[in-house]
Coordinates of C-alpha atoms and ligand atoms in Angstrom, one line a residue:
X1 CA -58.6 47.6 30.5
X2 CA -55.7 45.5 30.7
X3 CA -54.1 43.9 33.7
X4 CA -51.2 42.4 33.3
X5 CA -50.2 41.3 36.3
X6 CA -51.8 38.0 38.2
X7 CA -51.2 35.8 41.6
X8 CA -52.6 32.9 41.1
X9 CA -52.6 29.3 43.2
X10 CA -52.8 26.3 41.4
X11 CA -52.9 22.8 43.0
X12 CA -52.4 19.7 40.2
X13 CA -54.7 16.3 40.6
X14 CA -54.0 13.6 43.0
X15 CA -53.0 10.3 42.7
X16 CA -55.7 7.3 43.8
X17 CA -55.1 5.0 45.9
X18 CA -54.4 1.8 44.8
X19 CA -58.3 -0.4 45.1
X20 CA -57.9 -3.4 47.5
X21 CA -60.1 -6.4 46.2
X22 CA -59.7 -9.7 46.4
X23 CA -60.5 -13.5 44.2
X24 CA -61.0 -16.4 45.8
X25 CA -59.1 -18.7 43.2
X26 CA -61.5 -22.6 43.4
X27 CA -58.5 -24.2 41.1
X28 CA -55.5 -23.0 43.4
X29 CA -57.0 -22.9 46.8
X30 CA -56.2 -19.0 47.6
X31 CA -56.8 -15.7 47.8
X32 CA -55.1 -14.2 45.0
X33 CA -55.3 -9.9 45.3
X34 CA -57.8 -7.8 42.1
X35 CA -57.2 -4.7 43.1
X36 CA -56.4 -2.0 39.8
X37 CA -54.0 0.9 39.3
X38 CA -55.4 4.2 41.3
X39 CA -55.2 6.6 38.0
X40 CA -53.0 9.8 38.0
X41 CA -54.3 13.3 38.0
X42 CA -54.3 15.8 35.9
X43 CA -51.5 18.5 35.2
X44 CA -52.1 21.9 35.7
X45 CA -50.9 22.7 31.8
X46 CA -50.7 26.8 30.2
X47 CA -51.6 27.7 27.2
X48 CA -49.9 30.5 25.1
X49 CA -53.7 31.7 23.4
X50 CA -54.2 34.8 20.9
X51 CA -57.3 35.1 21.7
X52 CA -56.6 36.3 25.4
X53 CA -55.6 39.9 25.4
X54 CA -55.2 40.0 29.0
X55 CA -55.3 38.6 32.5
X56 CA -58.8 40.3 33.6
X57 CA -60.5 36.8 33.9
X58 CA -57.5 35.7 37.2
X59 CA -58.5 38.5 39.2
X60 CA -61.6 37.0 39.5
X61 CA -60.8 33.0 39.5
X62 CA -57.3 33.0 40.8
X63 CA -57.7 29.7 42.3
X64 CA -57.4 26.0 40.5
X65 CA -57.3 23.0 41.5
X66 CA -57.2 20.5 38.9
X67 CA -59.1 16.4 39.3
X68 CA -57.7 13.3 41.1
X69 CA -57.4 9.8 39.7
X70 CA -60.2 7.3 39.3
X71 CA -59.8 4.9 41.8
X72 CA -59.1 1.2 40.0
X73 CA -61.1 -1.3 40.4
X74 CA -61.8 -5.1 40.7
X75 CA -60.6 -7.4 37.9
X76 CA -56.9 -5.7 37.7
X77 CA -59.3 -2.8 36.0
X78 CA -56.9 0.3 36.3
X79 CA -58.4 3.7 37.3
X80 CA -58.5 6.6 34.3
X81 CA -56.1 9.0 34.4
X82 CA -57.7 12.6 35.5
X83 CA -58.0 15.2 32.6
X84 CA -55.2 17.6 32.3
X85 CA -56.4 21.1 33.2
X86 CA -55.6 24.5 31.1
X87 CA -55.1 27.5 31.8
X88 CA -55.1 29.7 28.6
X89 CA -53.7 33.2 28.8
X90 CA -51.7 35.6 26.4
X91 CA -49.1 35.6 24.3
X92 CA -45.9 37.3 26.8
X93 CA -47.4 36.1 29.7
X94 CA -44.6 35.3 32.0
X95 CA -45.0 33.1 35.2
X96 CA -42.4 32.7 38.7
X97 CA -43.5 30.8 41.3
X98 CA -43.7 33.0 44.4
X99 CA -42.6 30.9 47.1
X100 CA -38.8 30.5 45.5
X101 CA -38.3 33.6 42.4
X102 CA -37.9 31.1 40.0
X103 CA -37.9 32.7 36.8
X104 CA -40.7 28.8 35.4
X105 CA -41.4 30.1 31.4
X106 CA -41.5 32.8 28.6
X107 CA -45.6 31.8 26.3
X108 CA -43.9 34.2 24.4
X109 CA -45.5 32.3 21.5
X110 CA -49.0 31.9 20.4
X111 CA -49.6 27.5 21.2
X112 CA -46.3 27.3 23.9
X113 CA -47.6 24.8 26.7
X114 CA -45.8 23.8 30.3
X115 CA -47.0 21.8 32.7
X116 CA -46.9 24.1 36.0
X117 CA -47.5 21.5 38.1
X118 CA -47.9 17.6 37.9
X119 CA -50.6 15.8 38.9
X120 CA -49.8 12.4 41.5
X121 CA -48.9 9.1 40.2
X122 CA -51.9 6.4 41.3
X123 CA -51.4 4.3 43.8
X124 CA -49.9 0.7 42.7
X125 CA -53.4 -1.7 43.5
X126 CA -52.6 -5.1 45.3
X127 CA -53.4 -7.3 42.0
X128 CA -50.4 -10.2 41.1
X129 CA -50.3 -10.3 45.5
X130 CA -48.5 -7.2 45.7
X131 CA -49.4 -4.5 48.5
X132 CA -51.7 -2.2 47.4
X133 CA -50.0 1.5 47.9
X134 CA -51.4 5.6 47.9
X135 CA -51.5 7.8 44.9
X136 CA -48.6 10.2 45.0
X137 CA -50.8 14.9 46.1
X138 CA -50.5 17.3 43.4
X139 CA -48.4 19.9 43.5
X140 CA -48.9 22.6 44.8
X141 CA -47.7 26.1 43.1
X142 CA -48.4 30.2 43.8
X143 CA -47.8 31.6 40.8
X144 CA -46.9 35.2 39.6
X145 CA -48.2 36.2 36.6
X146 CA -46.6 39.2 34.2
X147 CA -47.7 40.1 30.6
X148 CA -45.4 41.9 28.5
X149 CA -46.6 42.1 25.3
X150 CA -45.1 41.7 22.4
X151 CA -45.2 43.8 19.1
X152 CA -42.7 44.6 16.8
X153 CA -42.8 48.2 16.4
X154 CA -44.2 50.5 20.0
X155 CA -44.9 54.0 20.3
X156 CA -43.9 56.1 22.4
X157 CA -43.7 59.6 23.8
X158 CA -45.5 62.3 25.0
X159 CA -49.6 62.9 25.9
X160 CA -50.9 63.8 23.4
X161 CA -49.2 63.6 20.3
X162 CA -50.6 62.1 18.7
X163 CA -49.9 57.7 19.3
X164 CA -53.5 57.0 19.4
X165 CA -53.8 59.2 15.9
X166 CA -50.8 57.7 14.0
X167 CA -51.4 54.2 15.0
X168 CA -55.1 54.0 13.7
X169 CA -53.6 55.8 9.9
X170 CA -51.4 53.4 10.5
X171 CA -53.3 49.4 11.7
X172 CA -56.5 48.2 11.9
X173 CA -55.9 48.8 16.0
X174 CA -58.6 51.0 17.2
X175 CA -56.9 53.9 20.3
X176 CA -59.3 56.2 21.4
X177 CA -57.9 59.8 20.2
X178 CA -58.0 62.9 22.4
X179 CA -56.8 66.4 23.0
X180 CA -56.3 65.9 27.0
X181 CA -52.9 63.8 28.4
X182 CA -53.6 60.1 29.1
X183 CA -56.1 59.1 26.7
X184 CA -54.6 56.2 26.7
X185 CA -55.1 53.9 29.6
X186 CA -53.4 50.2 28.1
X187 CA -51.9 48.7 25.7
X188 CA -52.5 48.5 21.9
X189 CA -52.5 46.3 19.3
X190 CA -52.4 46.7 15.3
X191 CA -51.1 45.1 12.6
X192 CA -49.2 46.4 9.6
X193 CA -50.4 45.2 6.3
X194 CA -48.2 45.5 3.3
X195 CA -48.8 43.9 -0.5
X196 CA -45.3 42.3 0.7
X197 CA -45.1 43.1 4.0
X198 CA -46.4 43.1 7.3
X199 CA -45.4 44.1 11.1
X200 CA -46.8 44.5 14.5
X201 CA -47.6 47.8 16.3
X202 CA -48.3 48.6 20.2
X203 CA -49.7 51.8 21.3
X204 CA -48.8 52.6 24.9
X205 CA -50.1 55.9 27.4
X206 CA -47.8 58.4 27.9
X207 CA -44.5 59.2 29.1
X208 CA -44.0 61.8 30.8
X209 CA -40.7 63.2 33.5
X210 CA -40.2 60.8 35.6
X211 CA -42.2 57.7 34.4
X212 CA -39.1 55.1 35.2
X213 CA -40.2 55.9 38.8
X214 CA -43.7 55.4 38.6
X215 CA -45.5 59.8 37.6
X216 CA -47.8 59.7 34.9
X217 CA -49.7 56.7 35.1
X218 CA -46.1 55.0 36.3
X219 CA -44.0 52.4 35.0
X220 CA -45.8 49.2 34.0
X221 CA -46.2 50.3 31.1
X222 CA -42.8 50.4 30.5
X223 CA -42.3 46.8 31.0
X224 CA -44.0 46.2 27.1
X225 CA -41.6 47.8 25.5
X226 CA -38.7 44.9 27.0
X227 CA -39.5 43.1 23.9
X228 CA -39.4 45.7 21.0
X229 CA -37.8 45.6 17.2
X230 CA -38.2 48.2 17.6
X231 CA -39.6 52.1 19.8
X232 CA -41.2 54.8 17.1
X233 CA -41.0 57.8 19.0
X234 CA -43.2 60.5 17.8
X235 CA -42.6 63.6 18.9
X236 CA -45.0 66.8 18.3
X237 CA -43.3 69.2 16.0
X238 CA -45.0 72.1 16.8
X239 CA -44.5 72.7 20.0
X240 CA -43.4 75.8 22.0
X241 CA -40.0 76.0 19.6
X242 CA -36.9 73.5 18.9
X243 CA -35.3 73.5 22.1
X244 CA -38.9 72.9 24.3
X245 CA -39.1 69.3 21.2
X246 CA -35.8 68.1 21.6
X247 CA -35.9 68.8 25.2
X248 CA -39.1 65.9 24.9
X249 CA -36.9 63.9 22.5
X250 CA -34.5 64.5 25.9
X251 CA -37.3 63.3 28.8
X252 CA -38.6 59.8 25.9
X253 CA -35.0 58.9 26.0
X254 CA -34.4 59.2 29.8
X255 CA -37.6 57.1 31.6
X256 CA -35.7 54.7 28.6
X257 CA -32.7 54.2 30.4
X258 CA -34.0 54.6 33.6
X259 CA -36.4 52.0 33.5
X260 CA -35.0 49.5 35.9
X261 CA -33.9 47.3 32.3
X262 CA -32.3 50.1 30.1
X263 CA -34.3 49.8 27.5
X264 CA -32.2 52.1 25.5
X265 CA -30.4 49.5 23.4
X266 CA -34.2 49.4 21.6
X267 CA -33.1 51.0 18.2
X268 CA -35.9 53.5 17.3
X269 CA -37.2 55.0 14.5
X270 CA -37.5 59.0 14.6
X271 CA -40.9 60.8 13.9
X272 CA -42.0 65.0 13.7
X273 CA -45.2 64.6 13.9
X274 CA -48.2 67.3 13.5
X275 CA -46.2 68.8 10.4
X276 CA -49.5 70.4 9.5
X277 CA -49.5 72.7 12.3
X278 CA -47.6 75.8 11.7
X279 CA -44.7 76.6 13.2
X280 CA -44.2 73.0 12.7
X281 CA -41.4 73.7 9.5
X282 CA -39.4 76.3 11.4
X283 CA -38.7 74.0 14.4
X284 CA -37.2 71.1 12.4
X285 CA -34.3 72.2 11.3
X286 CA -33.2 72.9 14.7
X287 CA -34.5 69.7 16.1
X288 CA -32.8 67.6 13.4
X289 CA -29.7 69.3 13.9
X290 CA -29.4 68.4 17.3
X291 CA -30.8 64.8 17.0
X292 CA -28.5 64.4 14.5
X293 CA -29.9 61.6 13.5
X294 CA -33.1 60.4 10.4
X295 CA -36.6 62.0 11.4
X296 CA -39.3 61.2 9.4
X297 CA -41.7 64.0 8.9
X298 CA -45.4 62.5 9.1
X299 CA -49.6 64.2 10.0
X300 CA -50.7 61.4 11.3
X301 CA -53.8 63.4 11.7
X302 CA -53.9 64.1 7.5
X303 CA -51.9 61.0 7.4
X304 CA -49.3 62.2 5.1
X305 CA -45.8 61.2 4.7
X306 CA -46.8 57.3 6.4
X307 CA -46.2 55.0 3.4
X308 CA -42.5 56.1 3.4
X309 CA -42.1 56.1 7.9
X310 CA -44.2 52.5 7.1
X311 CA -41.3 51.6 4.2
X312 CA -37.8 53.0 6.7
X313 CA -39.6 50.9 9.3
X314 CA -39.4 48.3 7.1
X315 CA -36.4 48.1 6.6
X316 CA -35.6 48.3 9.9
X317 CA -37.2 44.9 10.4
X318 CA -35.9 43.4 7.4
X319 CA -31.9 44.6 8.9
X320 CA -32.0 43.4 12.9
X321 CA -33.6 39.9 11.2
X322 CA -31.0 38.9 9.1
Ligands
LIG401 N1 -53.0 68.5 13.1 C1 -52.8 67.5 14.2 N2 -53.5 67.2 15.3 C2 -52.9 65.5 15.9 C3 -52.6 64.8 14.7 N3 -52.0 64.3 15.4 C4 -52.7 63.6 16.5 N4 -53.5 64.7 15.9 C5 -54.4 65.7 18.0 O1 -53.5 65.9 19.1 C6 -53.7 65.1 19.6 C7 -53.8 63.7 21.0 O2 -54.2 62.8 19.8 P1 -53.6 62.0 20.0 O3 -53.4 60.5 19.2 O4 -54.6 60.8 21.1 O5 -52.8 61.5 21.3 P2 -51.7 60.2 22.4 O6 -49.9 61.0 22.0 O7 -52.1 58.7 22.4 O8 -52.5 61.0 23.7 P3 -52.5 60.3 25.2 O9 -52.9 58.7 24.6 O10 -52.9 61.3 26.2 O11 -50.7 59.5 25.6 C8 -55.5 64.6 18.9 O12 -56.8 66.1 19.8 C9 -55.1 64.5 17.5 O13 -56.6 64.9 16.8 C10 -51.6 65.4 13.3 O14 -50.7 65.2 12.6 N5 -51.6 66.4 12.9
LIG402 MG1 -53.5 57.7 22.8

């Protein structure tokens, strides 16, 4: 199951105290300070890692304490700086400071990194007859992490309309398929590859009337639509009648609109699925007239109409990137 929220507490390393040591100079007949500076405490750094898929590990490990700097020694030897503590997070993680409510970073690209908490500076040693000082404490923070998945295309639709079947037929993703509602309980990503182009697709749990207010599997999955370039709106075409199919289409759009960040601005591609079944064809004409937009006709199960759909999606993605 996808874990897409977590709270963590982090504490960067303290800078080490400056060292106090003395050397009695026989030549100058006086005592000289030779204590080295303290080392810097470790920073805590977050890195977006394409091989990390969720925030599950943070459920079991939510406290991070980085190492302190090392003490200096005599002969003006500076203490070693502590090595940064790296937290690897999924691409798409958004991080906020709990105390201030401030947005800190959006790890929206693989490899993107940010210092979440700074390690303290090391204190000054008493070399050159200075007074030694304490090191600075490392920063402490409580952070709220939210994973908002990133995919070019996200498939949405009512339960059982064939979202998972479609994503498995189009891409390398393996999503569970079954004829009962809410089979899919998390997000599944896949890559559609062609000779000339490729794009990412994502399967999410079904939406139903009231999803935006928490019904069904709730509104938490709608967050994964926020960054979609295209929403692929899948319709179960052999519904009871054309009006039901159209009503279902409107239910999904209503939920997209009611979600806290209105998602209706994201371009949609409509695909009528299960065209291999009786009843689909007869519903189609009225449905098309009602939606007044291009409708791709497919059978995800029989893999019919998929080439046309993939080309249509690619054309739209190209147009969006120009
Ligand atoms: N005849 C036919 N059946 C299909 C087609 N696409 C999907 N199905 C069937 O519809 C049922 C539901 O398919 P899923 O892909 O699990 O549907 P889903 O939308 O992912 O369902 P949830 O995850 O529960 O929301 C399965 O029994 C599929 O075999 C199709 O094009 N034609
Ligand atoms: Mg599914």
